[in-house]
Coordinates of C-alpha atoms in Angstrom, one line a residue:
M24 CA -0.3 -24.6 -9.4
A25 CA -0.8 -22.4 -6.4
H26 CA -3.5 -24.6 -4.9
R27 CA -2.5 -28.1 -6.0
V28 CA 1.3 -27.8 -6.0
Y29 CA 2.5 -24.9 -3.9
G30 CA -0.3 -25.0 -1.3
E31 CA -0.1 -28.8 -0.8
L32 CA 3.7 -28.5 -0.5
M33 CA 3.4 -25.9 2.2
R34 CA 0.9 -27.9 4.2
Y35 CA 3.1 -31.1 3.9
A36 CA 6.2 -29.1 4.9
H37 CA 4.4 -27.9 8.0
D38 CA 3.3 -31.5 8.9
L39 CA 6.8 -32.7 8.3
K40 CA 8.3 -30.1 10.7
T41 CA 5.8 -31.2 13.4
E42 CA 6.6 -34.9 13.0
R43 CA 10.4 -34.3 13.0
K44 CA 10.1 -32.2 16.1
M45 CA 8.1 -35.0 17.8
H46 CA 10.8 -37.6 16.9
L47 CA 13.6 -35.4 18.1
Q48 CA 11.7 -34.8 21.4
E49 CA 11.4 -38.6 21.9
G50 CA 15.2 -38.9 21.4
R51 CA 15.8 -36.2 24.0
K52 CA 13.5 -37.9 26.4
A53 CA 15.3 -41.2 26.0
Q54 CA 18.7 -39.5 26.5
Q55 CA 17.4 -37.8 29.7
Y56 CA 16.1 -41.1 31.0
L57 CA 19.5 -42.8 30.4
D58 CA 21.3 -39.9 32.1
M59 CA 19.0 -40.3 35.1
C60 CA 19.8 -44.0 35.4
W61 CA 23.5 -43.2 35.2
K62 CA 23.2 -40.7 38.0
Q63 CA 21.4 -43.2 40.2
M64 CA 24.1 -45.8 39.5
D65 CA 26.9 -43.3 40.2
N66 CA 25.3 -42.2 43.5
S67 CA 25.0 -45.8 44.7
K68 CA 28.6 -46.4 43.7
K69 CA 29.9 -43.4 45.6
K70 CA 27.8 -44.4 48.6
F71 CA 29.2 -48.0 48.5
E72 CA 32.7 -46.6 48.3
R73 CA 32.2 -44.3 51.2
E74 CA 30.7 -47.1 53.4
C75 CA 33.7 -49.4 52.6
R76 CA 36.1 -46.7 53.8
E77 CA 34.1 -46.3 57.0
A78 CA 34.2 -50.1 57.5
E79 CA 37.9 -50.1 57.1
K80 CA 38.3 -47.4 59.7
A81 CA 36.1 -49.3 62.1
Q82 CA 38.2 -52.4 61.5
Q83 CA 41.4 -50.6 62.3
S84 CA 39.9 -49.0 65.4
Y85 CA 38.7 -52.4 66.7
E86 CA 42.1 -54.0 66.1
R87 CA 43.9 -51.2 67.8
L88 CA 41.7 -51.4 70.9
D89 CA 41.8 -55.2 71.0
N90 CA 45.6 -55.1 71.0
D91 CA 45.8 -52.3 73.6
T92 CA 46.2 -53.8 77.2
N93 CA 45.0 -50.7 78.8
A94 CA 41.7 -50.6 76.9
T95 CA 38.7 -51.7 78.9
K96 CA 36.4 -54.5 77.8
A97 CA 33.5 -52.1 77.2
D98 CA 35.5 -50.1 74.7
V99 CA 36.5 -53.2 72.9
E100 CA 32.8 -54.3 72.7
K101 CA 31.7 -50.9 71.5
A102 CA 34.4 -50.9 68.7
K103 CA 33.3 -54.4 67.8
Q104 CA 29.6 -53.4 67.5
Q105 CA 30.6 -50.4 65.4
L106 CA 32.6 -52.7 63.1
N107 CA 29.7 -55.0 62.6
L108 CA 27.4 -52.1 61.8
R109 CA 29.7 -50.6 59.2
T110 CA 30.3 -54.0 57.7
H111 CA 26.5 -54.6 57.4
M112 CA 25.9 -51.2 55.8
A113 CA 28.7 -51.8 53.3
D114 CA 27.2 -55.1 52.3
E115 CA 23.8 -53.4 51.8
N116 CA 25.3 -50.6 49.7
K117 CA 27.2 -53.2 47.7
N118 CA 24.0 -55.0 46.9
E119 CA 22.3 -51.7 45.9
Y120 CA 25.2 -50.7 43.8
A121 CA 25.1 -54.0 42.0
A122 CA 21.4 -53.7 41.3
Q123 CA 21.8 -50.1 40.0
L124 CA 24.7 -51.2 37.8
Q125 CA 22.7 -54.0 36.4
N126 CA 19.7 -51.7 35.8
F127 CA 21.9 -49.0 34.1
N128 CA 23.6 -51.6 31.8
G129 CA 20.2 -52.9 30.8
E130 CA 18.8 -49.4 30.1
Q131 CA 22.0 -48.4 28.2
H132 CA 21.8 -51.5 26.0
K133 CA 18.1 -50.8 25.4
H134 CA 18.8 -47.2 24.6
F135 CA 21.6 -47.8 22.0
Y136 CA 20.2 -51.0 20.5
V137 CA 16.4 -50.4 20.6
V138 CA 15.2 -46.9 21.3
I139 CA 17.7 -44.8 19.3
P140 CA 17.6 -47.1 16.3
Q141 CA 13.8 -46.9 16.3
I142 CA 13.9 -43.1 16.3
Y143 CA 16.5 -43.1 13.5
K144 CA 14.3 -45.5 11.5
Q145 CA 11.3 -43.2 11.9
L146 CA 13.4 -40.2 10.8
Q147 CA 14.6 -42.2 7.8
E148 CA 11.0 -43.2 6.9
M149 CA 9.9 -39.6 7.3
D150 CA 12.7 -38.5 4.9
E151 CA 11.7 -41.1 2.4
R152 CA 8.1 -39.9 2.5
R153 CA 9.4 -36.4 2.0
T154 CA 11.3 -37.5 -1.1
I155 CA 8.2 -39.2 -2.5
K156 CA 6.1 -36.1 -1.9
L157 CA 8.7 -33.9 -3.6
S158 CA 8.7 -36.2 -6.7
E159 CA 4.9 -35.9 -6.8
C160 CA 5.1 -32.1 -6.5
Y161 CA 7.7 -31.9 -9.3
R162 CA 5.4 -34.1 -11.5
G163 CA 2.5 -31.8 -10.7
F164 CA 4.5 -28.7 -11.5
A165 CA 5.6 -30.2 -14.8
D166 CA 1.9 -31.2 -15.7
S167 CA 0.7 -27.7 -14.9
E168 CA 3.4 -26.1 -17.1
R169 CA 2.6 -28.6 -19.9
K170 CA -1.1 -27.6 -19.8
V171 CA -0.2 -23.9 -19.9
I172 CA 2.3 -24.1 -22.8
P173 CA -0.4 -24.5 -25.5
I174 CA -2.2 -21.4 -24.2
I175 CA 1.0 -19.4 -24.1
S176 CA 1.8 -20.5 -27.7
K177 CA -1.7 -19.5 -28.8
C178 CA -1.3 -16.1 -27.2
L179 CA 2.1 -15.6 -28.9
E180 CA 0.6 -16.6 -32.2
G181 CA -2.1 -14.0 -31.7
M182 CA 0.5 -11.4 -30.8
I183 CA 2.3 -12.2 -34.0
L184 CA -0.9 -11.9 -36.1
A185 CA -1.7 -8.6 -34.4
A186 CA 1.7 -7.3 -35.1
K187 CA 1.5 -8.3 -38.8
S188 CA -1.9 -6.6 -39.1
V189 CA -0.7 -3.2 -38.0
D190 CA -1.6 -0.5 -40.6
E191 CA 0.6 2.5 -40.0
R192 CA -1.4 4.7 -42.4
R193 CA -4.7 4.0 -40.7
D194 CA -3.1 4.5 -37.2
S195 CA -1.6 7.8 -38.1
Q196 CA -4.9 8.9 -39.7
M197 CA -6.7 8.0 -36.4
V198 CA -4.2 10.2 -34.5
V199 CA -4.8 13.1 -36.9
D200 CA -8.6 12.8 -36.7
S201 CA -8.4 12.7 -32.9
F202 CA -6.1 15.6 -32.3
K203 CA -6.7 18.0 -35.2
S204 CA -7.2 21.5 -34.0
G205 CA -9.9 22.7 -36.4
F206 CA -8.0 26.0 -36.9
E207 CA -8.0 27.7 -40.3
P208 CA -4.6 28.7 -41.8
P209 CA -4.0 32.4 -41.3
G210 CA -5.1 34.7 -44.1
D211 CA -2.9 37.0 -46.2
F212 CA -1.6 40.1 -44.5
P213 CA -3.3 43.2 -46.1
F214 CA -1.3 45.9 -47.8
E215 CA -0.9 49.0 -45.5
D216 CA -0.6 52.1 -47.7
Y217 CA 1.4 54.7 -45.7
S218 CA 1.6 57.0 -48.8
Q219 CA -2.1 58.0 -48.7
H220 CA -1.4 61.1 -46.7
I221 CA 0.9 62.4 -49.4
Y222 CA -1.9 62.4 -52.1
R223 CA -4.7 63.1 -49.6
T224 CA -6.9 66.2 -50.4
I225 CA -9.0 68.2 -48.1
S226 CA -12.2 66.9 -49.7
D227 CA -11.5 63.2 -49.2
G228 CA -9.6 63.4 -45.9
T229 CA -12.4 61.8 -43.9
I230 CA -12.7 58.9 -46.3
S231 CA -9.0 58.3 -46.4
A232 CA -8.7 58.5 -42.6
S233 CA -11.5 56.0 -42.2
K234 CA -9.9 53.6 -44.7
Q235 CA -6.5 53.9 -43.0
E236 CA -8.0 53.3 -39.6
S237 CA -10.0 50.3 -40.9
G238 CA -6.8 48.9 -42.5
K239 CA -5.0 49.2 -39.2
M240 CA -7.8 47.6 -37.4
D241 CA -7.8 44.6 -39.8
A242 CA -4.1 44.3 -39.5
K243 CA -4.1 44.2 -35.8
T244 CA -7.0 41.8 -35.7
T245 CA -5.2 39.5 -38.2
V246 CA -2.0 39.6 -36.2
G247 CA -3.8 38.9 -33.0
K248 CA -5.6 36.0 -34.5
A249 CA -2.3 34.6 -35.9
K250 CA -0.6 35.0 -32.6
G251 CA -3.5 33.2 -30.8
K252 CA -3.0 30.0 -32.8
L253 CA -0.2 27.7 -31.7
W254 CA 1.3 25.4 -34.3
L255 CA 3.3 22.3 -33.9
F256 CA 6.6 23.8 -34.9
G257 CA 6.1 27.2 -33.1
K258 CA 7.0 28.1 -29.6
K259 CA 4.3 28.0 -27.0
P260 CA 3.7 31.5 -25.7
K261 CA 4.1 31.8 -21.9
G262 CA 1.1 33.8 -20.9
P263 CA 0.7 35.2 -17.4
A264 CA 0.0 32.4 -14.9
L265 CA -3.2 33.3 -13.1
E266 CA -3.7 32.6 -9.5
D267 CA -6.8 30.4 -10.0
F268 CA -5.2 28.6 -13.0
S269 CA -8.1 29.7 -15.2
H270 CA -5.6 29.8 -18.2
L271 CA -5.3 26.0 -18.1
P272 CA -7.7 23.4 -19.4
P273 CA -10.3 22.1 -16.9
E274 CA -8.5 18.8 -16.0
Q275 CA -5.1 20.4 -15.7
R276 CA -6.6 23.2 -13.7
R277 CA -8.3 20.8 -11.3
K278 CA -5.0 18.9 -10.8
K279 CA -3.1 22.1 -10.1
L280 CA -5.7 23.3 -7.6
Q281 CA -5.8 20.0 -5.9
Q282 CA -2.0 20.0 -5.7
R283 CA -2.0 23.5 -4.2
I284 CA -4.7 22.5 -1.6
D285 CA -2.6 19.5 -0.5
E286 CA 0.5 21.8 -0.1
L287 CA -1.5 24.4 1.9
N288 CA -2.9 21.6 4.1
R289 CA 0.6 20.4 4.8
E290 CA 1.8 23.9 5.7
L291 CA -1.3 24.4 7.9
Q292 CA -0.5 21.2 9.8
K293 CA 3.1 22.4 10.3
E294 CA 1.9 25.8 11.6
S295 CA -0.7 24.0 13.9
D296 CA 2.1 21.8 15.3
Q297 CA 4.3 24.9 15.9
K298 CA 1.4 26.7 17.7
E299 CA 0.8 23.7 19.9
A300 CA 4.5 23.5 20.8
L301 CA 4.6 27.2 21.5
N302 CA 1.6 27.0 23.8
K303 CA 3.2 24.1 25.7
M304 CA 6.4 26.0 26.1
K305 CA 4.4 29.1 27.3
D306 CA 2.7 26.9 29.9
V307 CA 6.1 25.6 31.1
Y308 CA 7.5 29.2 31.4
E309 CA 4.4 30.3 33.3
K310 CA 4.8 27.5 35.8
N311 CA 8.5 27.9 36.0
P312 CA 9.5 31.5 35.5
Q313 CA 13.2 30.8 36.0
M314 CA 13.2 28.8 32.7
G315 CA 12.2 31.8 30.6
D316 CA 9.9 34.7 30.0
P317 CA 6.4 33.8 28.7
G318 CA 6.0 37.2 27.0
S319 CA 9.0 36.5 24.7
L320 CA 6.9 33.8 23.0
Q321 CA 3.9 36.1 22.3
P322 CA 5.3 37.7 19.0
K323 CA 6.1 34.2 17.5
L324 CA 2.7 32.9 18.7
A325 CA 0.9 35.9 17.0
E326 CA 2.8 35.3 13.8
T327 CA 1.9 31.6 13.8
M328 CA -1.8 32.5 14.3
N329 CA -1.7 35.0 11.4
N330 CA -0.1 32.3 9.2
I331 CA -2.8 29.8 10.2
D332 CA -5.6 32.3 9.4
R333 CA -3.9 33.1 6.0
L334 CA -3.5 29.5 5.1
R335 CA -7.1 28.7 6.0
M336 CA -8.3 31.6 3.8
E337 CA -6.1 30.3 0.9
I338 CA -7.4 26.8 1.3
H339 CA -11.1 28.0 1.4
K340 CA -10.5 30.1 -1.8
N341 CA -8.8 27.3 -3.7
E342 CA -11.5 24.8 -2.6
A343 CA -14.1 27.2 -4.0
W344 CA -12.2 27.3 -7.3
L345 CA -11.9 23.5 -7.3
S346 CA -15.6 23.0 -6.7
E347 CA -16.3 25.4 -9.6
V348 CA -14.0 23.6 -12.0
E349 CA -15.3 20.2 -11.0
G350 CA -18.9 21.4 -11.6
K351 CA -18.0 22.8 -15.0
T352 CA -16.1 19.8 -16.0
G353 CA -19.0 17.5 -15.1
G354 CA -21.4 19.7 -17.1
R355 CA -19.3 20.0 -20.2
G356 CA -18.4 16.4 -20.4
D357 CA -21.9 15.5 -21.7
R358 CA -22.0 18.2 -24.3
R359 CA -18.8 17.1 -25.8
H360 CA -20.5 13.8 -26.8
S361 CA -23.8 15.4 -27.8
S362 CA -22.6 17.5 -30.7
D363 CA -20.1 17.0 -33.5
I364 CA -19.8 20.8 -33.9
N365 CA -18.3 21.3 -30.4
H366 CA -16.1 18.3 -30.7
L367 CA -13.8 20.1 -33.1
V368 CA -13.9 23.3 -31.1
T369 CA -12.8 21.8 -27.8
Q370 CA -10.5 19.2 -29.2
G371 CA -7.5 21.6 -28.8
R372 CA -7.9 21.8 -25.1
E373 CA -8.2 18.0 -24.8
S374 CA -4.9 17.3 -26.4
P375 CA -2.5 15.6 -23.8
E376 CA 0.5 17.7 -24.8
G377 CA -1.4 21.0 -24.8
S378 CA 0.3 21.7 -28.1
Y379 CA -2.6 23.7 -29.6
T380 CA -3.9 26.2 -27.1
D381 CA -4.2 26.6 -23.3
D382 CA -6.4 29.7 -23.5
A383 CA -10.0 29.1 -22.7
N384 CA -11.0 32.2 -24.8
Q385 CA -9.3 30.9 -27.9
E386 CA -10.8 27.5 -28.0
V387 CA -13.9 28.7 -29.9
R388 CA -11.9 30.2 -32.7
G389 CA -12.5 27.5 -35.3
P390 CA -13.9 27.5 -38.8
P391 CA -17.2 29.3 -39.2
Q392 CA -20.0 26.9 -38.7
Q393 CA -23.7 26.9 -39.4
H394 CA -24.8 26.7 -35.7
G395 CA -22.4 29.2 -34.2
H396 CA -24.8 30.5 -31.6
H397 CA -23.3 28.2 -28.9
N398 CA -20.8 30.3 -26.8
E399 CA -19.4 30.5 -23.3
F400 CA -22.4 32.4 -22.0
D401 CA -24.5 29.3 -22.9
D402 CA -21.9 27.2 -21.0
E403 CA -22.5 29.3 -17.9
F404 CA -26.2 28.6 -18.0
E405 CA -26.0 25.0 -19.0
D406 CA -23.6 24.1 -16.1
D407 CA -26.6 24.3 -13.8
D408 CA -28.4 21.4 -15.6
P409 CA -28.4 18.1 -13.6
L410 CA -25.9 15.5 -14.6
P411 CA -27.4 12.6 -16.7
A412 CA -27.7 9.1 -15.2
I413 CA -25.1 6.6 -16.4
G414 CA -26.6 3.7 -14.7
H415 CA -28.4 2.6 -11.5
C416 CA -27.5 0.9 -8.3
K417 CA -29.3 -1.1 -5.5
A418 CA -28.4 -0.5 -1.8
I419 CA -27.0 -3.7 -0.2
Y420 CA -26.7 -2.2 3.2
P421 CA -28.4 0.9 4.8
F422 CA -26.3 4.1 5.1
D423 CA -27.2 7.0 7.4
G424 CA -25.4 9.8 5.4
H425 CA -24.9 12.2 8.4
N426 CA -21.8 13.8 6.8
E427 CA -22.0 16.8 4.5
G428 CA -22.3 15.8 0.8
T429 CA -23.4 12.2 1.5
L430 CA -26.8 10.7 0.6
A431 CA -28.7 8.5 3.1
M432 CA -30.2 5.3 1.7
K433 CA -32.2 2.3 2.9
E434 CA -31.4 -1.3 2.2
G435 CA -32.9 -2.4 -1.2
E436 CA -33.4 1.2 -2.4
V437 CA -32.7 1.9 -6.1
L438 CA -30.8 5.0 -7.0
Y439 CA -29.5 6.6 -10.2
I440 CA -25.7 6.7 -10.8
I441 CA -24.5 10.1 -12.1
E442 CA -20.7 9.7 -11.4
E443 CA -18.6 6.6 -11.1
D444 CA -16.2 5.8 -8.3
K445 CA -12.9 7.6 -9.0
G446 CA -10.9 5.4 -6.7
D447 CA -11.7 7.0 -3.4
G448 CA -14.5 4.5 -2.5
W449 CA -17.5 6.9 -3.1
T450 CA -20.1 6.9 -5.9
R451 CA -22.3 9.9 -6.7
A452 CA -26.0 9.0 -6.9
R453 CA -29.4 10.7 -7.2
R454 CA -32.9 9.8 -6.0
Q455 CA -36.0 10.1 -8.1
N456 CA -36.9 13.3 -6.3
G457 CA -33.6 14.9 -7.5
E458 CA -31.7 14.7 -4.2
E459 CA -28.0 14.0 -4.9
G460 CA -25.0 13.0 -2.8
Y461 CA -22.2 10.4 -2.4
V462 CA -22.7 6.9 -1.1
P463 CA -20.0 4.2 -0.2
T464 CA -19.3 2.1 -3.3
S465 CA -19.0 -1.1 -1.1
Y466 CA -22.6 -0.6 0.1
I467 CA -24.2 -0.7 -3.4
D468 CA -24.5 -3.0 -6.3
V469 CA -23.8 -0.9 -9.4
T470 CA -25.1 -1.5 -12.9
L471 CA -23.8 0.8 -15.6
E472 CA -25.5 1.3 -19.0
K473 CA -23.1 1.3 -21.9
N474 CA -25.4 3.4 -24.2
S475 CA -26.3 6.0 -21.7
K476 CA -25.7 9.7 -22.5
G477 CA -23.3 10.3 -19.7
S478 CA -21.1 7.3 -20.2

């Protein structure tokens, strides 16, 4: 419909406007030519009228001199010659006026009976062609809709079948399997016997004391474990918000750090603009002392410099935390798929609502498992392992890679893909020698492997 109906209609409308403009321009030209003929006829008419009045004046002057007995013969002859000249010029202007009048009448008849009707006829034919074209477009639009209706009906039937095949039990079980925490229900609280010191003897004092202390220790431990587990119907404890957001899951921590870096960059830009404005004002005061004292701006300028240094340190610190959490997130993403044991342990932190736990130290508190030697110390060492390849790519264009963090490549070179493009136009790649870096996504032809470890 876009190419055959709408596109054709737009092209025809453009041609139609051009043709209509041409016909209207022809009509304006014909009208201008008729106006020019009328002006020529009117000028000849006015000239003939003026010469006739001059001839009448010459006639009256000649008759007055001819009847005057005191007039000389030379004056009479001169007046007679002037009368003959004016009469001759009036006759010539009369003939020219008659010719111009005849020409104008002919052009006017041609204008209103030939030229203008022809232009109107062309406009009428153009409009008739437009009507025919519109009918063809309407027919094409209807044909396109008629071809699409069966496909839409089939899609609607498929939607109805899919809606009928919904199994609410299976769907809810899938949600349970995906988001179950893996926590064990809390154990029974032990009985704390505060009456032991009443019946305690000197001989068994040490034993009783040790039992009491062990009982208290177990109670505290049990309470601590119970408090550490968050349940669906309980309130989420508001722990202390750490500066580096280490109390949050990796992805939430990364978003918070990125948001703080963006805010700090905006504040840094404002302070830099203020510094530049203060320097300009200081230069103006130094050149024109009568406008102000340059020394009065020094405290504000020093304060701005301190703010800029502080913001830069904050940005550097947050960027270091961000690079750390991005490295750990990339390293742990592979291990989550490599072991079913760790899947249950880390599932609580992966929940979108954060309804189970936000504490990184509590995510390993699950049911006792056979291979329980994997702990956070192992994570620290395994984060240094290289990321697995999730595909490969071929360089379509060469890239110099002068900037920090980028990887130079030659045309036709094959690289491993270790991280897909996240929407910023860069893909992380690795050479066979282990060198890693980012390359422009538009410069490479990417092939991802569905069954790879890192996908």
